């Protein structure tokens, strides 16, 4: 992604100073080259574009500097300059650093100094993106709001998000994900959030972090870049976060459904065919009938966080209500549509044990309201490490306990989920297994052969499974039948 710099431009000399790098000049360049955009893909190089050459697992961006020179880029953030670029004869400047990702973050931190926008940062094991979208919907009702696009929530993606802020933006809602300790601290020190939120602590990343306590520790790094007057929001219904709240010298604001100590409490929660309604207690007052156009109790927490952010930014209750009603979920997150008479809940973006259970709850509730048969295609949940078998087994049991009538298990752990579900009561003839995630068409054919118009199908798996391919195969098969 190439990002235009709307707040200011840089010269190569200024980039070297901000990024802490050594300026090297080639082909008659003098360091005054103007940068108006930033890219991390050499195919997006061109005049005025700083190409940040990042070394990845498969490719080394530094090796693509010659192509970027040919494309017209005259400034580079890199670890070395290939001889082919040096011998091109074209003028360009290179800022040589030990770590391009870290240097890109330093440059983004400097760029952050040039906006007056309030930064709202969101992290957590589950619901980050949906909560970000809720906060964006709410804040857009009163401010010019900006948000993280797609999955640009990493130590590489967050700097690009910061570079995209414009002079008219008043609120920036940024998402922070991680795979290791230290990453969220890095992002927090770049973004310096005025308001920071931790949604929950789940079991994703157990493979790399080992325990939920370590996951909590990693998520709580979000506070480390906050200014002194920054406000931290925590989910008080999560014991690990509640314990953190007790330890912090400056008390955070708490969100809750069950914990009566919450500063923002959702009560009297009701499910509607097209969403949820609840009452809200905060600041010694009650706000009744808060309407949210999304299904599931987990979206009570997501929308409650957005409501709290709106209050902290000085919005009125009417403004916040209006913003909540404009919420639109991100792609592959609880999108609902019809495939040949079968209602499909597309929740394919990612999966963890916590989000799996929440999605199954939504499926069963919807089926009950429509007097329909609930079915689920569940794929692998990744990054669970030594707990993977146990947690897939538990999901199989949960599906059976909740009354899902037909189960389609997709991926390497499919047999574990299937066996657990059968032991808990789903009839064996209603459980279907496909261990090979490359066979999306085969899985789709199983589903179409087993389900009937009027049934409701949940499709959920970790991102690497790409379970949306199964839905696409179902659509194509139905279209061919119509012809």
Coordinates of C-alpha atoms in Angstrom, one line a residue:
X1 CA 0.0 0.0 0.0
X2 CA 1.3 3.4 -1.0
X3 CA 0.3 6.2 1.4
X4 CA 0.2 9.8 0.5
X5 CA 1.6 12.2 3.2
X6 CA -1.1 14.8 3.7
X7 CA 0.3 16.6 6.8
X8 CA 3.8 17.3 5.6
X9 CA 6.5 16.2 3.2
X10 CA 10.1 15.2 4.0
X11 CA 13.5 15.6 2.4
X12 CA 15.9 12.7 2.5
X13 CA 18.0 14.6 5.1
X14 CA 14.9 15.0 7.3
X15 CA 14.1 11.3 7.1
X16 CA 17.6 10.4 8.1
X17 CA 17.3 12.6 11.1
X18 CA 13.8 11.4 12.1
X19 CA 14.6 7.7 11.5
X20 CA 18.1 7.7 13.1
X21 CA 19.8 6.5 9.9
X22 CA 22.9 7.3 7.9
X23 CA 22.3 9.3 4.7
X24 CA 24.1 7.9 1.6
X25 CA 23.9 9.7 -1.7
X26 CA 24.2 8.3 -5.2
X27 CA 24.3 9.5 -8.8
X28 CA 24.6 13.2 -7.9
X29 CA 21.7 13.3 -5.3
X30 CA 22.1 16.0 -2.7
X31 CA 19.7 14.9 0.1
X32 CA 17.0 17.5 -0.8
X33 CA 14.8 14.9 -2.6
X34 CA 11.2 15.5 -1.6
X35 CA 9.1 12.6 -0.3
X36 CA 5.3 12.9 -0.6
X37 CA 4.3 9.3 -0.1
X38 CA 5.5 6.0 1.6
X39 CA 5.4 2.5 0.2
X40 CA 6.6 -0.9 1.3
X41 CA 6.0 -2.6 -2.0
X42 CA 8.5 -1.8 -4.8
X43 CA 5.7 -2.1 -7.4
X44 CA 4.3 1.1 -5.9
X45 CA 7.5 3.0 -6.2
X46 CA 7.6 6.2 -8.2
X47 CA 8.4 9.9 -8.1
X48 CA 8.2 11.3 -4.6
X49 CA 7.6 7.8 -3.0
X50 CA 9.9 6.7 -0.2
X51 CA 10.4 3.0 -0.6
X52 CA 10.9 1.4 2.8
X53 CA 12.7 -1.9 2.0
X54 CA 11.7 -4.5 4.6
X55 CA 13.2 -7.9 5.0
X56 CA 10.5 -10.5 5.3
X57 CA 10.4 -14.3 5.8
X58 CA 10.4 -15.0 2.0
X59 CA 11.7 -11.9 0.3
X60 CA 14.1 -9.1 1.2
X61 CA 12.8 -5.7 0.1
X62 CA 16.4 -4.4 -0.1
X63 CA 16.9 -6.6 -3.1
X64 CA 14.1 -4.7 -5.0
X65 CA 15.7 -1.3 -4.6
X66 CA 17.1 -1.4 -8.2
X67 CA 13.5 -1.9 -9.6
X68 CA 12.2 1.0 -7.4
X69 CA 15.0 3.2 -8.7
X70 CA 14.0 2.4 -12.3
X71 CA 10.4 3.2 -11.3
X72 CA 11.3 6.7 -10.3
X73 CA 11.8 6.6 -6.5
X74 CA 14.7 8.8 -5.4
X75 CA 14.6 8.1 -1.6
X76 CA 14.9 4.8 0.3
X77 CA 14.8 3.6 3.8
X78 CA 16.9 0.4 3.8
X79 CA 19.5 -1.8 5.4
X80 CA 21.8 -1.8 2.3
X81 CA 21.9 -0.7 -1.3
X82 CA 22.4 -3.3 -4.0
X83 CA 25.2 -2.7 -6.5
X84 CA 22.7 -2.7 -9.4
X85 CA 21.1 0.4 -7.9
X86 CA 24.4 2.1 -7.3
X87 CA 25.5 1.5 -10.9
X88 CA 22.2 2.7 -12.4
X89 CA 23.6 6.3 -12.7
X90 CA 20.3 7.7 -11.5
X91 CA 20.3 10.1 -8.6
X92 CA 18.8 8.8 -5.3
X93 CA 19.3 9.0 -1.6
X94 CA 19.3 6.1 0.8
X95 CA 18.8 6.3 4.6
X96 CA 20.7 3.3 5.9
X97 CA 19.4 1.7 9.1
X98 CA 19.9 -1.4 11.1
X99 CA 16.2 -2.2 11.2
X100 CA 13.9 -0.8 8.6
X101 CA 10.7 -1.6 10.5
X102 CA 11.9 0.2 13.6
X103 CA 13.1 3.2 11.5
X104 CA 9.7 3.4 9.8
X105 CA 8.1 3.5 13.2
X106 CA 10.4 6.4 14.3
X107 CA 9.4 8.3 11.1
X108 CA 5.8 7.7 11.8
X109 CA 6.2 8.8 15.4
X110 CA 7.6 12.1 14.1
X111 CA 4.7 12.4 11.6
X112 CA 2.3 11.9 14.5
X113 CA 3.6 15.2 15.9
X114 CA 1.9 17.1 13.1
X115 CA -1.7 16.2 13.8
X116 CA -4.1 17.5 16.5
X117 CA -6.3 14.4 16.1
X118 CA -7.3 12.5 19.2
X119 CA -6.0 8.9 19.0
X120 CA -8.1 6.0 20.1
X121 CA -6.2 2.7 20.2
X122 CA -7.9 -0.7 20.4
X123 CA -6.3 -4.1 21.2
X124 CA -7.5 -7.4 22.7
X125 CA -7.7 -11.1 21.8
X126 CA -11.1 -11.0 20.2
X127 CA -13.2 -8.2 18.7
X128 CA -10.5 -5.7 17.9
X129 CA -11.7 -4.9 14.4
X130 CA -15.4 -4.9 15.2
X131 CA -14.8 -2.6 18.2
X132 CA -12.7 -0.3 16.0
X133 CA -15.6 -0.2 13.5
X134 CA -18.1 0.6 16.3
X135 CA -15.8 3.4 17.6
X136 CA -15.4 4.8 14.1
X137 CA -19.2 4.7 13.6
X138 CA -19.8 6.5 16.8
X139 CA -17.1 9.2 16.5
X140 CA -18.1 9.9 12.9
X141 CA -21.4 11.2 14.2
X142 CA -19.6 14.2 15.7
X143 CA -16.1 14.4 14.3
X144 CA -14.1 13.9 11.1
X145 CA -12.9 10.4 11.9
X146 CA -10.1 8.2 10.4
X147 CA -9.5 4.5 11.1
X148 CA -7.1 1.6 10.4
X149 CA -7.8 0.1 7.1
X150 CA -8.0 -3.7 6.6
X151 CA -5.4 -5.5 8.7
X152 CA -2.9 -2.7 9.0
X153 CA -2.6 -3.3 12.7
X154 CA 1.0 -4.5 13.1
X155 CA 4.4 -2.9 13.7
X156 CA 4.5 -2.4 9.9
X157 CA 0.9 -1.6 9.3
X158 CA 0.4 0.9 12.1
X159 CA 3.0 3.4 10.8
X160 CA 1.3 3.3 7.4
X161 CA -2.0 4.0 9.1
X162 CA -0.4 7.0 10.9
X163 CA 1.0 8.3 7.6
X164 CA -2.5 8.3 6.1
X165 CA -3.9 10.9 8.5
X166 CA -5.1 14.1 6.9
X167 CA -5.2 17.7 8.3
X168 CA -8.9 17.6 8.6
X169 CA -9.1 14.4 10.7
X170 CA -10.1 15.0 14.3
X171 CA -10.2 11.4 15.7
X172 CA -8.0 8.5 14.6
X173 CA -9.1 5.0 15.6
X174 CA -6.2 2.6 15.3
X175 CA -6.1 -1.1 15.9
X176 CA -3.2 -2.9 17.4
X177 CA -2.5 -6.6 17.0
X178 CA 0.5 -8.6 18.0
X179 CA 2.2 -11.9 17.9
X180 CA 4.9 -11.3 20.5
X181 CA 5.7 -9.3 23.6
X182 CA 6.9 -5.8 22.9
X183 CA 5.0 -5.2 19.7
X184 CA 2.1 -3.4 21.2
X185 CA 4.5 -1.2 23.2
X186 CA 6.2 -0.3 20.0
X187 CA 2.9 0.7 18.4
X188 CA 1.7 2.6 21.4
X189 CA 4.8 4.7 21.5
X190 CA 4.3 5.6 17.9
X191 CA 0.6 6.4 18.1
X192 CA 0.6 7.8 21.7
X193 CA -3.1 7.1 22.2
X194 CA -5.3 9.6 24.1
X195 CA -7.7 6.8 24.8
X196 CA -6.7 3.1 24.8
X197 CA -8.9 0.1 25.1
X198 CA -8.2 -3.6 25.9
X199 CA -11.3 -5.6 24.8
X200 CA -10.5 -9.0 26.5
X201 CA -7.9 -11.6 27.0
X202 CA -8.4 -14.9 25.1
X203 CA -6.3 -17.8 24.0
X204 CA -5.0 -16.7 20.7
X205 CA -1.2 -16.7 20.6
X206 CA -0.8 -19.3 23.3
X207 CA 1.6 -21.0 20.9
X208 CA 4.0 -18.0 21.1
X209 CA 3.2 -16.6 24.5
X210 CA 2.5 -19.7 26.5
X211 CA -0.1 -18.4 29.0
X212 CA -3.1 -16.1 29.2
X213 CA -1.2 -14.1 31.7
X214 CA 1.5 -13.4 29.2
X215 CA -1.1 -12.5 26.6
X216 CA -2.6 -10.0 29.1
X217 CA 0.9 -8.6 29.7
X218 CA 1.3 -8.1 26.0
X219 CA -2.0 -6.4 25.5
X220 CA -1.5 -4.1 28.5
X221 CA 1.6 -2.7 26.8
X222 CA -0.9 -0.4 25.0
X223 CA -0.8 2.0 28.0
X224 CA 3.0 2.5 27.7
X225 CA 2.8 5.2 25.0
X226 CA -0.1 7.1 26.5
X227 CA 0.3 10.7 27.7
X228 CA -0.2 11.5 31.3
X229 CA -3.7 12.5 30.8
X230 CA -4.6 9.5 28.7
X231 CA -7.5 7.3 29.6
X232 CA -7.4 3.5 29.7
X233 CA -10.6 1.4 29.2
X234 CA -10.6 -2.2 30.4
X235 CA -13.2 -5.0 30.3
X236 CA -14.0 -5.5 34.0
X237 CA -15.7 -8.9 33.3
X238 CA -12.3 -10.4 32.3
X239 CA -10.6 -11.4 35.6
X240 CA -7.1 -10.8 34.3
X241 CA -7.9 -7.2 33.3
X242 CA -9.9 -6.6 36.5
X243 CA -6.8 -7.6 38.4
X244 CA -4.6 -5.2 36.3
X245 CA -7.1 -2.4 37.0
X246 CA -6.5 -2.9 40.7
X247 CA -2.7 -2.8 40.4
X248 CA -2.5 0.3 38.2
X249 CA -1.7 3.6 40.1
X250 CA -4.0 5.6 37.8
X251 CA -7.4 3.8 37.8
X252 CA -8.7 3.0 34.3
X253 CA -12.4 3.3 33.3
X254 CA -14.1 -0.1 33.4
X255 CA -16.7 -1.7 31.0
X256 CA -19.0 -4.5 32.2
X257 CA -22.1 -6.5 31.8
X258 CA -21.7 -8.7 34.9
X259 CA -19.3 -6.7 37.2
X260 CA -21.2 -4.1 39.1
X261 CA -18.1 -1.9 39.6
X262 CA -18.0 -1.0 35.9
X263 CA -18.0 2.7 35.0
X264 CA -20.1 1.8 31.9
X265 CA -22.5 -1.1 32.5
X266 CA -24.8 -2.7 30.0
X267 CA -28.0 -4.2 31.6
X268 CA -31.3 -5.6 30.5
X269 CA -29.9 -7.0 27.3
X270 CA -32.5 -8.1 24.7
X271 CA -32.0 -9.8 21.4
X272 CA -33.9 -8.6 18.3
X273 CA -34.1 -10.2 14.8
X274 CA -31.7 -7.6 13.4
X275 CA -29.6 -6.7 16.4
X276 CA -29.5 -6.2 20.2
X277 CA -30.9 -3.6 22.6
X278 CA -29.7 -2.8 26.1
X279 CA -29.8 -0.2 28.8
X280 CA -26.7 1.6 29.9
X281 CA -25.7 2.9 33.3
X282 CA -22.8 5.4 33.6
X283 CA -22.1 8.6 35.6
X284 CA -25.1 7.9 37.9
X285 CA -27.6 8.0 35.1
X286 CA -29.4 5.4 32.9
X287 CA -29.7 5.5 29.1
X288 CA -32.5 3.2 28.0
X289 CA -32.9 1.2 24.8
X290 CA -29.5 1.5 23.2
X291 CA -29.9 -0.1 19.8
X292 CA -27.1 -1.9 18.1
X293 CA -27.4 -3.3 14.5
X294 CA -25.3 -6.4 15.2
X295 CA -26.1 -9.8 16.7
X296 CA -24.6 -11.6 19.8
X297 CA -23.7 -10.7 23.4
X298 CA -20.1 -10.1 22.4
X299 CA -21.3 -7.1 20.4
X300 CA -22.7 -5.7 23.6
X301 CA -19.1 -5.3 24.8
X302 CA -17.9 -4.0 21.4
X303 CA -20.6 -1.3 21.2
X304 CA -20.3 -0.5 24.9
X305 CA -16.7 0.4 24.4
X306 CA -17.6 2.7 21.5
X307 CA -20.3 4.3 23.7
X308 CA -17.7 4.9 26.4
X309 CA -15.2 6.5 23.9
X310 CA -18.0 8.8 22.7
X311 CA -18.7 9.9 26.2
X312 CA -15.0 10.5 26.9
X313 CA -14.7 12.6 23.8
X314 CA -17.6 14.8 24.9
X315 CA -20.3 13.5 22.6
X316 CA -24.0 13.6 23.7
X317 CA -26.1 10.4 24.2
X318 CA -28.1 11.3 21.1
X319 CA -25.0 11.7 19.0
X320 CA -23.7 8.3 20.2
X321 CA -27.0 6.6 19.5
X322 CA -27.0 8.0 16.0
X323 CA -23.5 6.8 15.4
X324 CA -24.2 3.3 16.7
X325 CA -27.0 2.9 14.2
X326 CA -24.6 3.5 11.3
X327 CA -22.3 0.6 12.3
X328 CA -21.4 -1.7 9.4
X329 CA -19.4 -4.8 10.1
X330 CA -16.1 -5.4 8.3
X331 CA -15.8 -8.0 5.5
X332 CA -16.1 -11.7 6.6
X333 CA -17.3 -10.7 10.0
X334 CA -20.8 -11.8 10.7
X335 CA -22.1 -10.9 7.2
X336 CA -25.4 -12.6 6.5
X337 CA -26.7 -13.6 3.1
X338 CA -28.7 -16.2 1.1
X339 CA -27.1 -19.0 -0.9
X340 CA -29.8 -21.0 -2.6
X341 CA -32.3 -20.6 0.2
X342 CA -29.7 -21.4 2.9
X343 CA -28.9 -18.5 5.2
X344 CA -25.1 -18.2 5.5
X345 CA -23.4 -16.3 8.4
X346 CA -20.1 -15.4 7.0
X347 CA -17.7 -15.0 9.9
X348 CA -14.6 -16.3 8.1
X349 CA -12.0 -13.6 9.0
X350 CA -10.5 -15.3 12.0
X351 CA -11.3 -17.6 14.9
X352 CA -10.3 -18.3 18.5
X353 CA -12.1 -20.5 21.0
X354 CA -13.8 -17.4 22.4
X355 CA -15.0 -16.1 19.1
X356 CA -16.1 -19.6 18.0
X357 CA -18.4 -19.8 21.0
X358 CA -19.8 -16.4 20.4
X359 CA -20.5 -17.1 16.8
X360 CA -22.2 -20.4 17.7
X361 CA -24.4 -18.5 20.2
X362 CA -25.4 -16.1 17.4
X363 CA -26.2 -19.0 15.1
X364 CA -28.4 -20.8 17.7
X365 CA -30.2 -17.6 18.6
X366 CA -31.0 -16.8 15.0
X367 CA -32.1 -20.3 14.3
X368 CA -34.5 -20.2 17.3
X369 CA -36.0 -16.9 16.2
X370 CA -36.6 -18.3 12.7
X371 CA -37.5 -21.8 13.7
X372 CA -34.7 -23.0 11.4
X373 CA -32.1 -25.8 11.7
X374 CA -28.7 -24.5 12.8
X375 CA -25.6 -25.9 11.0
X376 CA -22.0 -24.9 11.3
X377 CA -18.8 -25.2 9.2
X378 CA -16.0 -24.9 11.7
X379 CA -12.4 -24.8 10.5
X380 CA -9.0 -24.9 12.3
X381 CA -8.2 -22.4 15.1
X382 CA -4.5 -21.7 14.9
X383 CA -1.8 -20.4 17.2
X384 CA -3.0 -22.4 20.2
X385 CA 0.2 -24.4 20.6
X386 CA 0.0 -27.3 23.1
X387 CA -3.6 -26.4 23.9
X388 CA -4.8 -26.9 20.3
X389 CA -6.3 -30.4 20.7
X390 CA -8.0 -29.6 24.0
X391 CA -9.6 -26.5 22.7
X392 CA -10.8 -28.0 19.4
X393 CA -12.3 -30.8 21.5
X394 CA -14.1 -28.3 23.7
X395 CA -15.5 -26.5 20.7
X396 CA -16.9 -29.8 19.4
X397 CA -18.5 -30.4 22.7
X398 CA -19.9 -26.9 22.8
X399 CA -21.5 -27.1 19.4
X400 CA -23.3 -30.3 20.5
X401 CA -24.4 -28.8 23.8
X402 CA -25.9 -25.8 22.0
X403 CA -28.0 -27.9 19.7
X404 CA -26.3 -27.5 16.4
X405 CA -27.9 -30.1 14.2
X406 CA -25.4 -30.5 11.3
X407 CA -21.7 -30.0 11.7
X408 CA -19.1 -29.7 9.0
X409 CA -15.5 -29.9 10.2
X410 CA -12.8 -28.5 7.9
X411 CA -9.0 -28.8 8.4
X412 CA -6.3 -30.7 10.2
X413 CA -8.2 -30.7 13.5
X414 CA -11.5 -31.6 11.9
X415 CA -11.5 -35.2 13.3
X416 CA -11.0 -33.8 16.9
X417 CA -14.0 -31.5 16.6
X418 CA -16.1 -34.2 15.0
X419 CA -15.3 -36.9 17.5
X420 CA -16.0 -34.5 20.5
X421 CA -19.3 -33.4 19.0
X422 CA -20.5 -37.0 18.4
X423 CA -19.6 -38.0 21.9
X424 CA -21.7 -35.1 23.2
X425 CA -24.7 -36.1 21.2
X426 CA -24.7 -35.0 17.6
X427 CA -25.6 -38.0 15.5
X428 CA -22.7 -39.3 13.5
X429 CA -24.5 -39.2 10.2
X430 CA -24.9 -35.4 10.7
X431 CA -21.2 -34.8 11.1
X432 CA -19.1 -34.3 8.0
X433 CA -15.3 -34.2 7.9
X434 CA -12.8 -32.8 5.4
X435 CA -9.2 -32.8 6.6
X436 CA -7.8 -31.1 3.4
X437 CA -8.5 -27.4 3.4
X438 CA -7.4 -27.3 -0.3
X439 CA -10.7 -29.1 -1.1
X440 CA -13.1 -26.2 -0.7
X441 CA -15.3 -27.6 -3.5
X442 CA -15.6 -31.0 -1.7
X443 CA -16.6 -29.3 1.5
X444 CA -19.1 -27.2 -0.4
X445 CA -20.6 -30.3 -2.0
X446 CA -21.0 -31.9 1.4
X447 CA -22.9 -28.9 2.7
X448 CA -25.2 -28.6 -0.3
X449 CA -25.9 -32.3 -0.1
X450 CA -26.8 -32.2 3.6
X451 CA -28.6 -28.8 4.0
X452 CA -32.0 -27.7 2.8
X453 CA -33.5 -24.3 2.0
X454 CA -34.4 -22.6 5.3
X455 CA -31.4 -24.0 7.2
X456 CA -28.9 -21.5 8.7
X457 CA -25.1 -22.2 8.3
X458 CA -22.3 -20.5 10.3
X459 CA -18.9 -20.5 8.5
X460 CA -16.0 -19.7 10.8
X461 CA -12.3 -20.6 10.9
X462 CA -8.9 -19.0 11.3
X463 CA -7.8 -16.7 8.5
X464 CA -5.2 -19.1 7.1
X465 CA -8.0 -21.6 6.4
X466 CA -9.7 -19.1 4.0
X467 CA -13.1 -20.7 4.6
X468 CA -14.8 -18.1 2.4
X469 CA -13.7 -20.3 -0.5
X470 CA -16.3 -22.8 0.6
X471 CA -19.0 -20.2 0.4
X472 CA -17.9 -19.1 -3.1
X473 CA -18.0 -22.8 -4.2
X474 CA -21.5 -23.1 -2.8
X475 CA -22.6 -20.0 -4.7
X476 CA -21.1 -21.2 -8.0
X477 CA -22.7 -24.6 -7.7
X478 CA -26.1 -23.1 -7.0
X479 CA -25.7 -20.8 -10.1
X480 CA -24.8 -23.7 -12.3
X481 CA -27.9 -25.6 -11.1
X482 CA -30.1 -22.6 -12.0
X483 CA -28.7 -22.5 -15.5

